[in-house]
PDB file of C-alpha atoms in Angstrom:
ATOM      1  CA  MET Z   1      -0.717   8.054 -10.941  1.00  0.00           C
ATOM      2  CA  LYS Z   2      -1.450   9.047 -14.753  1.00  0.00           C
ATOM      3  CA  ASN Z   3      -4.529   6.956 -15.677  1.00  0.00           C
ATOM      4  CA  ASP Z   4      -4.978   8.996 -19.204  1.00  0.00           C
ATOM      5  CA  LEU Z   5      -2.138   7.460 -20.603  1.00  0.00           C
ATOM      6  CA  PHE Z   6      -2.416   8.489 -24.277  1.00  0.00           C
ATOM      7  CA  SER Z   7      -5.143   9.280 -27.205  1.00  0.00           C
ATOM      8  CA  ILE Z   8      -5.846   8.055 -30.412  1.00  0.00           C
ATOM      9  CA  GLY Z   9      -8.282  11.107 -31.910  1.00  0.00           C
ATOM     10  CA  SER Z  10     -11.082  11.147 -29.321  1.00  0.00           C
ATOM     11  CA  PHE Z  11     -10.405   7.673 -28.361  1.00  0.00           C
ATOM     12  CA  THR Z  12      -8.293   7.915 -24.973  1.00  0.00           C
ATOM     13  CA  ILE Z  13      -6.655   4.727 -23.593  1.00  0.00           C
ATOM     14  CA  HIS Z  14      -6.993   4.525 -19.968  1.00  0.00           C
ATOM     15  CA  GLY Z  15      -4.462   2.819 -17.469  1.00  0.00           C
ATOM     16  CA  TYR Z  16      -6.642   0.726 -14.838  1.00  0.00           C
ATOM     17  CA  GLY Z  17      -8.293  -0.670 -17.564  1.00  0.00           C
ATOM     18  CA  LEU Z  18      -5.868  -1.166 -20.068  1.00  0.00           C
ATOM     19  CA  MET Z  19      -4.065  -3.068 -16.722  1.00  0.00           C
ATOM     20  CA  ILE Z  20      -7.414  -5.174 -16.169  1.00  0.00           C
ATOM     21  CA  GLY Z  21      -7.692  -6.307 -20.263  1.00  0.00           C
ATOM     22  CA  ILE Z  22      -4.199  -6.915 -19.645  1.00  0.00           C
ATOM     23  CA  GLY Z  23      -5.261  -9.378 -17.230  1.00  0.00           C
ATOM     24  CA  PHE Z  24      -7.878 -10.813 -18.238  1.00  0.00           C
ATOM     25  CA  LEU Z  25      -6.425 -11.452 -21.506  1.00  0.00           C
ATOM     26  CA  SER Z  26      -3.085 -12.891 -19.400  1.00  0.00           C
ATOM     27  CA  ALA Z  27      -5.445 -15.119 -17.291  1.00  0.00           C
ATOM     28  CA  CYS Z  28      -7.040 -16.836 -19.922  1.00  0.00           C
ATOM     29  CA  LEU Z  29      -3.505 -17.704 -21.639  1.00  0.00           C
ATOM     30  CA  VAL Z  30      -2.366 -19.007 -18.517  1.00  0.00           C
ATOM     31  CA  SER Z  31      -5.355 -20.724 -17.893  1.00  0.00           C
ATOM     32  CA  GLU Z  32      -5.896 -22.786 -21.364  1.00  0.00           C
ATOM     33  CA  TYR Z  33      -2.235 -23.584 -21.676  1.00  0.00           C
ATOM     34  CA  ARG Z  34      -2.119 -24.875 -18.174  1.00  0.00           C
ATOM     35  CA  ALA Z  35      -5.583 -27.184 -19.147  1.00  0.00           C
ATOM     36  CA  GLY Z  36      -4.231 -28.643 -21.987  1.00  0.00           C
ATOM     37  CA  ARG Z  37      -0.899 -30.003 -19.710  1.00  0.00           C
ATOM     38  CA  LYS Z  38      -3.078 -31.152 -17.349  1.00  0.00           C
ATOM     39  CA  GLY Z  39      -5.352 -33.349 -20.035  1.00  0.00           C
ATOM     40  CA  MET Z  40      -8.343 -30.638 -18.741  1.00  0.00           C
ATOM     41  CA  ASP Z  41     -10.219 -29.301 -22.080  1.00  0.00           C
ATOM     42  CA  PRO Z  42      -9.858 -25.768 -22.720  1.00  0.00           C
ATOM     43  CA  ASP Z  43     -12.672 -24.869 -24.354  1.00  0.00           C
ATOM     44  CA  HIS Z  44     -14.400 -24.581 -21.070  1.00  0.00           C
ATOM     45  CA  ILE Z  45     -11.795 -21.131 -20.098  1.00  0.00           C
ATOM     46  CA  LEU Z  46     -13.530 -18.451 -21.675  1.00  0.00           C
ATOM     47  CA  GLY Z  47     -16.927 -19.500 -20.815  1.00  0.00           C
ATOM     48  CA  ILE Z  48     -15.854 -19.507 -17.227  1.00  0.00           C
ATOM     49  CA  ALA Z  49     -14.023 -16.864 -17.799  1.00  0.00           C
ATOM     50  CA  VAL Z  50     -16.888 -14.576 -19.005  1.00  0.00           C
ATOM     51  CA  TRP Z  51     -19.450 -16.060 -16.608  1.00  0.00           C
ATOM     52  CA  GLY Z  52     -17.377 -15.881 -13.780  1.00  0.00           C
ATOM     53  CA  ILE Z  53     -16.244 -11.561 -14.787  1.00  0.00           C
ATOM     54  CA  VAL Z  54     -20.067 -11.375 -15.531  1.00  0.00           C
ATOM     55  CA  SER Z  55     -21.640 -12.418 -12.073  1.00  0.00           C
ATOM     56  CA  GLY Z  56     -18.067 -10.964 -10.456  1.00  0.00           C
ATOM     57  CA  LEU Z  57     -19.006  -7.447 -11.544  1.00  0.00           C
ATOM     58  CA  ILE Z  58     -22.401  -7.791 -10.239  1.00  0.00           C
ATOM     59  CA  SER Z  59     -21.462  -8.455  -6.869  1.00  0.00           C
ATOM     60  CA  ALA Z  60     -18.605  -6.246  -6.534  1.00  0.00           C
ATOM     61  CA  LYS Z  61     -20.584  -3.712  -7.505  1.00  0.00           C
ATOM     62  CA  LEU Z  62     -23.475  -4.647  -5.280  1.00  0.00           C
ATOM     63  CA  LEU Z  63     -21.540  -5.359  -2.090  1.00  0.00           C
ATOM     64  CA  TYR Z  64     -19.508  -1.245  -2.775  1.00  0.00           C
ATOM     65  CA  TYR Z  65     -23.230  -0.302  -2.763  1.00  0.00           C
ATOM     66  CA  ILE Z  66     -23.922  -2.103   0.684  1.00  0.00           C
ATOM     67  CA  THR Z  67     -20.845  -0.384   1.560  1.00  0.00           C
ATOM     68  CA  THR Z  68     -21.524   3.009   1.307  1.00  0.00           C
ATOM     69  CA  ILE Z  69     -25.127   2.562   2.238  1.00  0.00           C
ATOM     70  CA  ASP Z  70     -25.107   5.787   3.820  1.00  0.00           C
ATOM     71  CA  GLN Z  71     -24.309   8.223   1.351  1.00  0.00           C
ATOM     72  CA  ILE Z  72     -26.818   6.359  -1.054  1.00  0.00           C
ATOM     73  CA  VAL Z  73     -29.599   7.041   1.097  1.00  0.00           C
ATOM     74  CA  LYS Z  74     -28.661  10.498   1.122  1.00  0.00           C
ATOM     75  CA  ASN Z  75     -28.132  10.436  -2.419  1.00  0.00           C
ATOM     76  CA  PRO Z  76     -29.675   7.668  -4.685  1.00  0.00           C
ATOM     77  CA  ARG Z  77     -28.599   9.187  -7.304  1.00  0.00           C
ATOM     78  CA  LEU Z  78     -24.882   7.247  -6.868  1.00  0.00           C
ATOM     79  CA  LEU Z  79     -27.263   4.476  -7.993  1.00  0.00           C
ATOM     80  CA  LEU Z  80     -26.879   5.336 -11.236  1.00  0.00           C
ATOM     81  CA  ASP Z  81     -22.767   5.696 -11.682  1.00  0.00           C
ATOM     82  CA  ILE Z  82     -22.320   2.006 -12.844  1.00  0.00           C
ATOM     83  CA  SER Z  83     -18.550   2.691 -13.885  1.00  0.00           C
ATOM     84  CA  ASN Z  84     -17.024   3.288 -10.336  1.00  0.00           C
ATOM     85  CA  GLY Z  85     -17.139   1.968  -7.519  1.00  0.00           C
ATOM     86  CA  PHE Z  86     -16.029  -1.649  -6.815  1.00  0.00           C
ATOM     87  CA  VAL Z  87     -15.064  -3.877  -4.182  1.00  0.00           C
ATOM     88  CA  VAL Z  88     -12.843  -6.699  -5.081  1.00  0.00           C
ATOM     89  CA  TYR Z  89     -14.203  -9.572  -2.572  1.00  0.00           C
ATOM     90  CA  GLY Z  90     -17.855  -9.145  -3.960  1.00  0.00           C
ATOM     91  CA  GLY Z  91     -15.866  -9.927  -7.601  1.00  0.00           C
ATOM     92  CA  ILE Z  92     -14.396 -12.653  -6.025  1.00  0.00           C
ATOM     93  CA  ILE Z  93     -17.388 -14.003  -4.260  1.00  0.00           C
ATOM     94  CA  GLY Z  94     -19.363 -13.230  -7.171  1.00  0.00           C
ATOM     95  CA  GLY Z  95     -16.736 -14.924  -9.540  1.00  0.00           C
ATOM     96  CA  ILE Z  96     -16.627 -18.005  -7.834  1.00  0.00           C
ATOM     97  CA  ALA Z  97     -20.470 -18.329  -7.797  1.00  0.00           C
ATOM     98  CA  GLY Z  98     -20.531 -17.483 -11.400  1.00  0.00           C
ATOM     99  CA  GLY Z  99     -17.740 -20.470 -12.347  1.00  0.00           C
ATOM    100  CA  TYR Z 100     -19.268 -23.120  -9.777  1.00  0.00           C
ATOM    101  CA  VAL Z 101     -22.860 -22.636 -12.117  1.00  0.00           C
ATOM    102  CA  TYR Z 102     -21.124 -22.668 -15.331  1.00  0.00           C
ATOM    103  CA  CYS Z 103     -19.412 -25.815 -13.864  1.00  0.00           C
ATOM    104  CA  ARG Z 104     -22.642 -27.246 -13.295  1.00  0.00           C
ATOM    105  CA  LYS Z 105     -24.628 -26.197 -16.447  1.00  0.00           C
ATOM    106  CA  HIS Z 106     -21.442 -27.933 -18.449  1.00  0.00           C
ATOM    107  CA  LYS Z 107     -21.361 -31.467 -15.528  1.00  0.00           C
ATOM    108  CA  LEU Z 108     -17.676 -30.165 -14.711  1.00  0.00           C
ATOM    109  CA  VAL Z 109     -15.908 -31.469 -11.633  1.00  0.00           C
ATOM    110  CA  PHE Z 110     -15.945 -27.453 -10.058  1.00  0.00           C
ATOM    111  CA  LEU Z 111     -12.764 -28.215  -8.015  1.00  0.00           C
ATOM    112  CA  LYS Z 112     -10.632 -29.277 -11.107  1.00  0.00           C
ATOM    113  CA  TYR Z 113     -11.380 -26.229 -12.455  1.00  0.00           C
ATOM    114  CA  ALA Z 114     -10.961 -24.121  -9.837  1.00  0.00           C
ATOM    115  CA  ASP Z 115      -7.701 -25.227  -9.092  1.00  0.00           C
ATOM    116  CA  LEU Z 116      -6.526 -24.422 -12.604  1.00  0.00           C
ATOM    117  CA  VAL Z 117      -8.569 -21.248 -12.414  1.00  0.00           C
ATOM    118  CA  MET Z 118      -7.617 -19.938  -9.060  1.00  0.00           C
ATOM    119  CA  PRO Z 119      -3.791 -19.148  -9.421  1.00  0.00           C
ATOM    120  CA  VAL Z 120      -4.536 -16.967 -13.161  1.00  0.00           C
ATOM    121  CA  VAL Z 121      -6.973 -14.728 -10.497  1.00  0.00           C
ATOM    122  CA  ALA Z 122      -4.536 -13.496  -7.931  1.00  0.00           C
ATOM    123  CA  LEU Z 123      -2.312 -13.174 -11.870  1.00  0.00           C
ATOM    124  CA  ALA Z 124      -4.970 -10.339 -12.855  1.00  0.00           C
ATOM    125  CA  GLN Z 125      -5.709  -9.142  -9.469  1.00  0.00           C
ATOM    126  CA  GLY Z 126      -1.533  -7.931  -9.624  1.00  0.00           C
ATOM    127  CA  PHE Z 127      -1.984  -6.188 -13.067  1.00  0.00           C
ATOM    128  CA  GLY Z 128      -5.484  -4.551 -12.089  1.00  0.00           C
ATOM    129  CA  ARG Z 129      -3.628  -3.043  -9.317  1.00  0.00           C
ATOM    130  CA  LEU Z 130      -1.243  -1.505 -11.107  1.00  0.00           C
ATOM    131  CA  GLY Z 131      -4.357  -0.178 -12.553  1.00  0.00           C
ATOM    132  CA  CYS Z 132      -5.309   1.129  -9.306  1.00  0.00           C
ATOM    133  CA  PHE Z 133      -1.945   2.731  -9.011  1.00  0.00           C
ATOM    134  CA  LEU Z 134      -2.065   4.407 -12.244  1.00  0.00           C
ATOM    135  CA  ALA Z 135      -5.678   5.839 -11.796  1.00  0.00           C
ATOM    136  CA  GLY Z 136      -5.386   6.507  -7.999  1.00  0.00           C
ATOM    137  CA  CYS Z 137      -8.049   4.893  -6.060  1.00  0.00           C
ATOM    138  CA  CYS Z 138      -6.986   2.049  -3.485  1.00  0.00           C
ATOM    139  CA  TYR Z 139      -4.112   4.648  -2.323  1.00  0.00           C
ATOM    140  CA  GLY Z 140      -2.183   4.425   1.714  1.00  0.00           C
ATOM    141  CA  ARG Z 141      -2.302   6.357   4.697  1.00  0.00           C
ATOM    142  CA  GLU Z 142      -0.677   9.627   4.812  1.00  0.00           C
ATOM    143  CA  THR Z 143       3.626   8.850   5.631  1.00  0.00           C
ATOM    144  CA  ASP Z 144       6.271  10.942   6.395  1.00  0.00           C
ATOM    145  CA  SER Z 145       8.655   7.848   5.218  1.00  0.00           C
ATOM    146  CA  GLY Z 146      10.562   7.537   2.205  1.00  0.00           C
ATOM    147  CA  PHE Z 147       8.600   4.818   0.472  1.00  0.00           C
ATOM    148  CA  ALA Z 148       5.798   7.118  -0.638  1.00  0.00           C
ATOM    149  CA  VAL Z 149       4.432   8.546  -3.745  1.00  0.00           C
ATOM    150  CA  ILE Z 150       2.881  11.551  -4.672  1.00  0.00           C
ATOM    151  CA  PHE Z 151      -0.003  11.687  -6.626  1.00  0.00           C
ATOM    152  CA  HIS Z 152      -0.947  15.159  -8.152  1.00  0.00           C
ATOM    153  CA  ASN Z 153      -3.878  14.891 -11.038  1.00  0.00           C
ATOM    154  CA  SER Z 154      -5.548  12.122  -9.493  1.00  0.00           C
ATOM    155  CA  ALA Z 155      -9.216  12.140  -9.004  1.00  0.00           C
ATOM    156  CA  TYR Z 156      -9.704   9.629  -6.093  1.00  0.00           C
ATOM    157  CA  ALA Z 157      -6.387   9.756  -4.082  1.00  0.00           C
ATOM    158  CA  PRO Z 158      -5.454  13.403  -2.261  1.00  0.00           C
ATOM    159  CA  ASN Z 159      -2.909  15.030  -4.350  1.00  0.00           C
ATOM    160  CA  ASN Z 160       0.395  16.357  -3.484  1.00  0.00           C
ATOM    161  CA  VAL Z 161      -0.008  14.755  -0.126  1.00  0.00           C
ATOM    162  CA  PRO Z 162       2.992  11.718   0.314  1.00  0.00           C
ATOM    163  CA  LEU Z 163       1.206   8.324   0.309  1.00  0.00           C
ATOM    164  CA  LEU Z 164       2.009   4.719   1.145  1.00  0.00           C
ATOM    165  CA  PRO Z 165       1.693   2.805  -2.391  1.00  0.00           C
ATOM    166  CA  THR Z 166      -0.016   0.430  -1.485  1.00  0.00           C
ATOM    167  CA  GLN Z 167      -1.539  -0.817  -4.719  1.00  0.00           C
ATOM    168  CA  LEU Z 168       2.209  -1.590  -5.792  1.00  0.00           C
ATOM    169  CA  LEU Z 169       2.276  -3.402  -2.283  1.00  0.00           C
ATOM    170  CA  SER Z 170      -0.921  -5.588  -3.107  1.00  0.00           C
ATOM    171  CA  SER Z 171       0.249  -6.167  -6.884  1.00  0.00           C
ATOM    172  CA  ALA Z 172       3.432  -7.761  -5.449  1.00  0.00           C
ATOM    173  CA  PHE Z 173       1.679  -9.666  -3.380  1.00  0.00           C
ATOM    174  CA  ASN Z 174      -0.789 -10.590  -5.761  1.00  0.00           C
ATOM    175  CA  PHE Z 175       2.207 -11.537  -8.475  1.00  0.00           C
ATOM    176  CA  CYS Z 176       3.985 -13.463  -5.881  1.00  0.00           C
ATOM    177  CA  HIS Z 177       0.692 -15.278  -4.587  1.00  0.00           C
ATOM    178  CA  PHE Z 178       0.709 -16.562  -8.423  1.00  0.00           C
ATOM    179  CA  PHE Z 179       3.556 -18.133  -9.141  1.00  0.00           C
ATOM    180  CA  PHE Z 180       3.353 -19.658  -5.100  1.00  0.00           C
ATOM    181  CA  LEU Z 181       0.025 -21.453  -6.898  1.00  0.00           C
ATOM    182  CA  LEU Z 182       1.607 -22.487  -9.791  1.00  0.00           C
ATOM    183  CA  TRP Z 183       4.152 -24.159  -7.730  1.00  0.00           C
ATOM    184  CA  LEU Z 184       1.023 -25.548  -5.429  1.00  0.00           C
ATOM    185  CA  SER Z 185      -0.397 -26.709  -7.879  1.00  0.00           C
ATOM    186  CA  GLY Z 186       2.218 -29.098  -9.081  1.00  0.00           C
ATOM    187  CA  LYS Z 187       2.343 -30.575  -5.813  1.00  0.00           C
ATOM    188  CA  ALA Z 188      -1.199 -30.964  -4.764  1.00  0.00           C
ATOM    189  CA  LYS Z 189      -2.778 -34.438  -3.713  1.00  0.00           C
ATOM    190  CA  ARG Z 190      -6.093 -33.389  -3.599  1.00  0.00           C
ATOM    191  CA  ASP Z 191      -9.008 -31.539  -5.269  1.00  0.00           C
ATOM    192  CA  GLY Z 192      -9.238 -28.066  -3.818  1.00  0.00           C
ATOM    193  CA  GLU Z 193      -6.189 -27.251  -2.083  1.00  0.00           C
ATOM    194  CA  THR Z 194      -4.844 -24.992  -4.511  1.00  0.00           C
ATOM    195  CA  ALA Z 195      -8.485 -22.981  -4.493  1.00  0.00           C
ATOM    196  CA  ALA Z 196      -8.297 -23.546  -0.578  1.00  0.00           C
ATOM    197  CA  ALA Z 197      -4.816 -21.585  -0.724  1.00  0.00           C
ATOM    198  CA  TYR Z 198      -5.675 -18.654  -2.573  1.00  0.00           C
ATOM    199  CA  LEU Z 199      -8.676 -18.173  -0.516  1.00  0.00           C
ATOM    200  CA  ILE Z 200      -6.645 -18.582   2.389  1.00  0.00           C
ATOM    201  CA  ILE Z 201      -3.256 -16.537   1.581  1.00  0.00           C
ATOM    202  CA  TYR Z 202      -5.077 -13.988  -0.282  1.00  0.00           C
ATOM    203  CA  SER Z 203      -7.523 -13.388   2.904  1.00  0.00           C
ATOM    204  CA  ALA Z 204      -3.865 -13.041   5.410  1.00  0.00           C
ATOM    205  CA  GLY Z 205      -2.217 -10.764   2.613  1.00  0.00           C
ATOM    206  CA  ARG Z 206      -5.639  -8.673   2.216  1.00  0.00           C
ATOM    207  CA  PHE Z 207      -6.385  -8.312   5.982  1.00  0.00           C
ATOM    208  CA  VAL Z 208      -3.067  -6.784   6.651  1.00  0.00           C
ATOM    209  CA  ILE Z 209      -2.846  -4.320   3.349  1.00  0.00           C
ATOM    210  CA  GLU Z 210      -6.104  -3.573   4.506  1.00  0.00           C
ATOM    211  CA  PHE Z 211      -4.234  -1.412   7.775  1.00  0.00           C
ATOM    212  CA  PHE Z 212      -2.169   0.867   5.529  1.00  0.00           C
ATOM    213  CA  ARG Z 213      -5.191   1.722   2.599  1.00  0.00           C
ATOM    214  CA  GLY Z 214      -6.140   5.325   3.447  1.00  0.00           C
ATOM    215  CA  ASP Z 215      -9.260   5.358   1.989  1.00  0.00           C
ATOM    216  CA  LEU Z 216     -11.646   5.008   4.142  1.00  0.00           C
ATOM    217  CA  ILE Z 217     -14.480   5.217   1.789  1.00  0.00           C
ATOM    218  CA  ARG Z 218     -14.966   1.276   2.223  1.00  0.00           C
ATOM    219  CA  GLY Z 219     -16.905   0.731   5.508  1.00  0.00           C
ATOM    220  CA  THR Z 220     -15.918  -0.632   8.418  1.00  0.00           C
ATOM    221  CA  VAL Z 221     -17.572  -3.525  10.562  1.00  0.00           C
ATOM    222  CA  GLY Z 222     -16.995  -2.543  14.206  1.00  0.00           C
ATOM    223  CA  THR Z 223     -13.091  -2.230  14.976  1.00  0.00           C
ATOM    224  CA  LEU Z 224     -12.695  -3.839  11.214  1.00  0.00           C
ATOM    225  CA  THR Z 225     -12.715  -2.457   7.733  1.00  0.00           C
ATOM    226  CA  THR Z 226     -15.876  -4.115   5.220  1.00  0.00           C
ATOM    227  CA  SER Z 227     -12.582  -6.037   3.735  1.00  0.00           C
ATOM    228  CA  GLN Z 228     -11.008  -7.005   6.753  1.00  0.00           C
ATOM    229  CA  PHE Z 229     -14.299  -8.967   8.017  1.00  0.00           C
ATOM    230  CA  ILE Z 230     -14.860 -10.491   5.140  1.00  0.00           C
ATOM    231  CA  SER Z 231     -11.646 -12.205   4.807  1.00  0.00           C
ATOM    232  CA  LEU Z 232     -11.623 -13.401   8.051  1.00  0.00           C
ATOM    233  CA  PHE Z 233     -14.907 -16.013   6.711  1.00  0.00           C
ATOM    234  CA  ALA Z 234     -12.698 -16.000   3.537  1.00  0.00           C
ATOM    235  CA  ALA Z 235     -10.337 -17.461   5.236  1.00  0.00           C
ATOM    236  CA  ALA Z 236     -12.325 -19.776   6.978  1.00  0.00           C
ATOM    237  CA  ALA Z 237     -13.789 -21.375   4.161  1.00  0.00           C
ATOM    238  CA  GLY Z 238     -10.576 -21.880   2.720  1.00  0.00           C
ATOM    239  CA  VAL Z 239      -8.944 -24.222   5.637  1.00  0.00           C
ATOM    240  CA  MET Z 240     -13.057 -25.799   5.492  1.00  0.00           C
ATOM    241  CA  LEU Z 241     -12.897 -26.795   1.640  1.00  0.00           C
ATOM    242  CA  LEU Z 242      -8.898 -28.284   2.388  1.00  0.00           C
ATOM    243  CA  ILE Z 243     -10.322 -30.223   5.393  1.00  0.00           C
ATOM    244  CA  ALA Z 244     -13.240 -31.437   3.665  1.00  0.00           C
ATOM    245  CA  GLY Z 245     -11.028 -31.918   0.507  1.00  0.00           C
ATOM    246  CA  ARG Z 246      -8.506 -34.235   2.370  1.00  0.00           C
ATOM    247  CA  ARG Z 247     -11.452 -36.133   4.065  1.00  0.00           C
ATOM    248  CA  MET Z 248     -12.974 -36.530   1.093  1.00  0.00           C
ATOM    249  CA  SER Z 249      -9.785 -38.160  -0.397  1.00  0.00           C
ATOM    250  CA  ASP Z 250      -9.012 -40.394   2.356  1.00  0.00           C
ATOM    251  CA  PHE Z 251     -12.847 -41.769   2.579  1.00  0.00           C
ATOM    252  CA  ALA Z 252     -12.717 -42.381  -1.145  1.00  0.00           C
ATOM    253  CA  GLY Z 253      -9.587 -44.176  -0.125  1.00  0.00           C
ATOM    254  CA  ASN Z 254     -10.564 -46.252   2.352  1.00  0.00           C
ATOM    255  CA  GLY Z 255     -13.775 -47.434   0.204  1.00  0.00           C
ATOM    256  CA  LYS Z 256     -11.479 -47.969  -2.646  1.00  0.00           C
ATOM    257  CA  GLN Z 257      -8.576 -50.059  -0.029  1.00  0.00           C
ATOM    258  CA  ASN Z 258     -11.551 -51.822   1.976  1.00  0.00           C
ATOM    259  CA  PHE Z 259     -13.797 -53.024  -1.656  1.00  0.00           C
ATOM    260  CA  GLU Z 260      -9.566 -54.377  -3.046  1.00  0.00           C
ATOM    261  CA  VAL Z 261      -9.053 -56.406   0.576  1.00  0.00           C
ATOM    262  CA  GLY Z 262     -12.651 -57.959  -0.166  1.00  0.00           C
ATOM    263  CA  GLU Z 263     -11.563 -58.652  -3.788  1.00  0.00           C
ATOM    264  CA  ARG Z 264      -8.697 -60.605  -2.406  1.00  0.00           C
ATOM    265  CA  GLY Z 265     -11.376 -62.164  -0.061  1.00  0.00           C
ATOM    266  CA  GLU Z 266     -13.659 -63.556  -1.996  1.00  0.00           C
ATOM    267  CA  HIS Z 267     -10.353 -64.877  -4.698  1.00  0.00           C
ATOM    268  CA  ASP Z 268      -9.068 -66.978  -1.613  1.00  0.00           C
ATOM    269  CA  GLU Z 269     -12.092 -68.623  -1.398  1.00  0.00           C
TER     270      GLU Z 269
END
């Protein structure tokens, strides 16, 4: 809507960058607080965040290049523009990979920290989509309904055209997702359940919202957008993680039960 919020001398505060910064800071603070409440080491939160963000940015940029490969072939100089053009799913995939590597490096239980971190990923995404709204990117389709927004000076969205505010819809969805995952994490009985729920719910929501997006630069795979195509696999990964976690938990429980029965048998003898 208005990306350049205000300036201090030659330094300009951009709405998109400000929202990203607020999202990152909020995610770190909430994660550290929850880590302390759960008896986990909060000192690892910043490390996981840095590894996740760096690998996420790289992955998000690479996926953007893949979705715009036709344009890059015509104009290879687009590869030099590293400040614009990122795909959220690339960031999620890369972020998870970076967090996994960090946990392996420091001998941490990855699923425990994944359950801790994934709710705040949704929180950060909520602020990020507000940044998209201020910048005008990730805009919706043209509409003649009363639920519309009109950009006048956007470098990304069509100006002076009523558009569906998909950025605000995405932001509201992500904030609701965050609070739901917080509630779920308090009820979860197995490692990986919260992380699995994030993948399943985010994928479903993103799949639906994609129908209302109007920025076709995102690329397509058949009749689906690139993000819808990836959503299918992300949701499947979430379901597989949920099933695997339950089976591992049941296996561990049965093993413990058999061990206790064996002990009682030895004492009886």
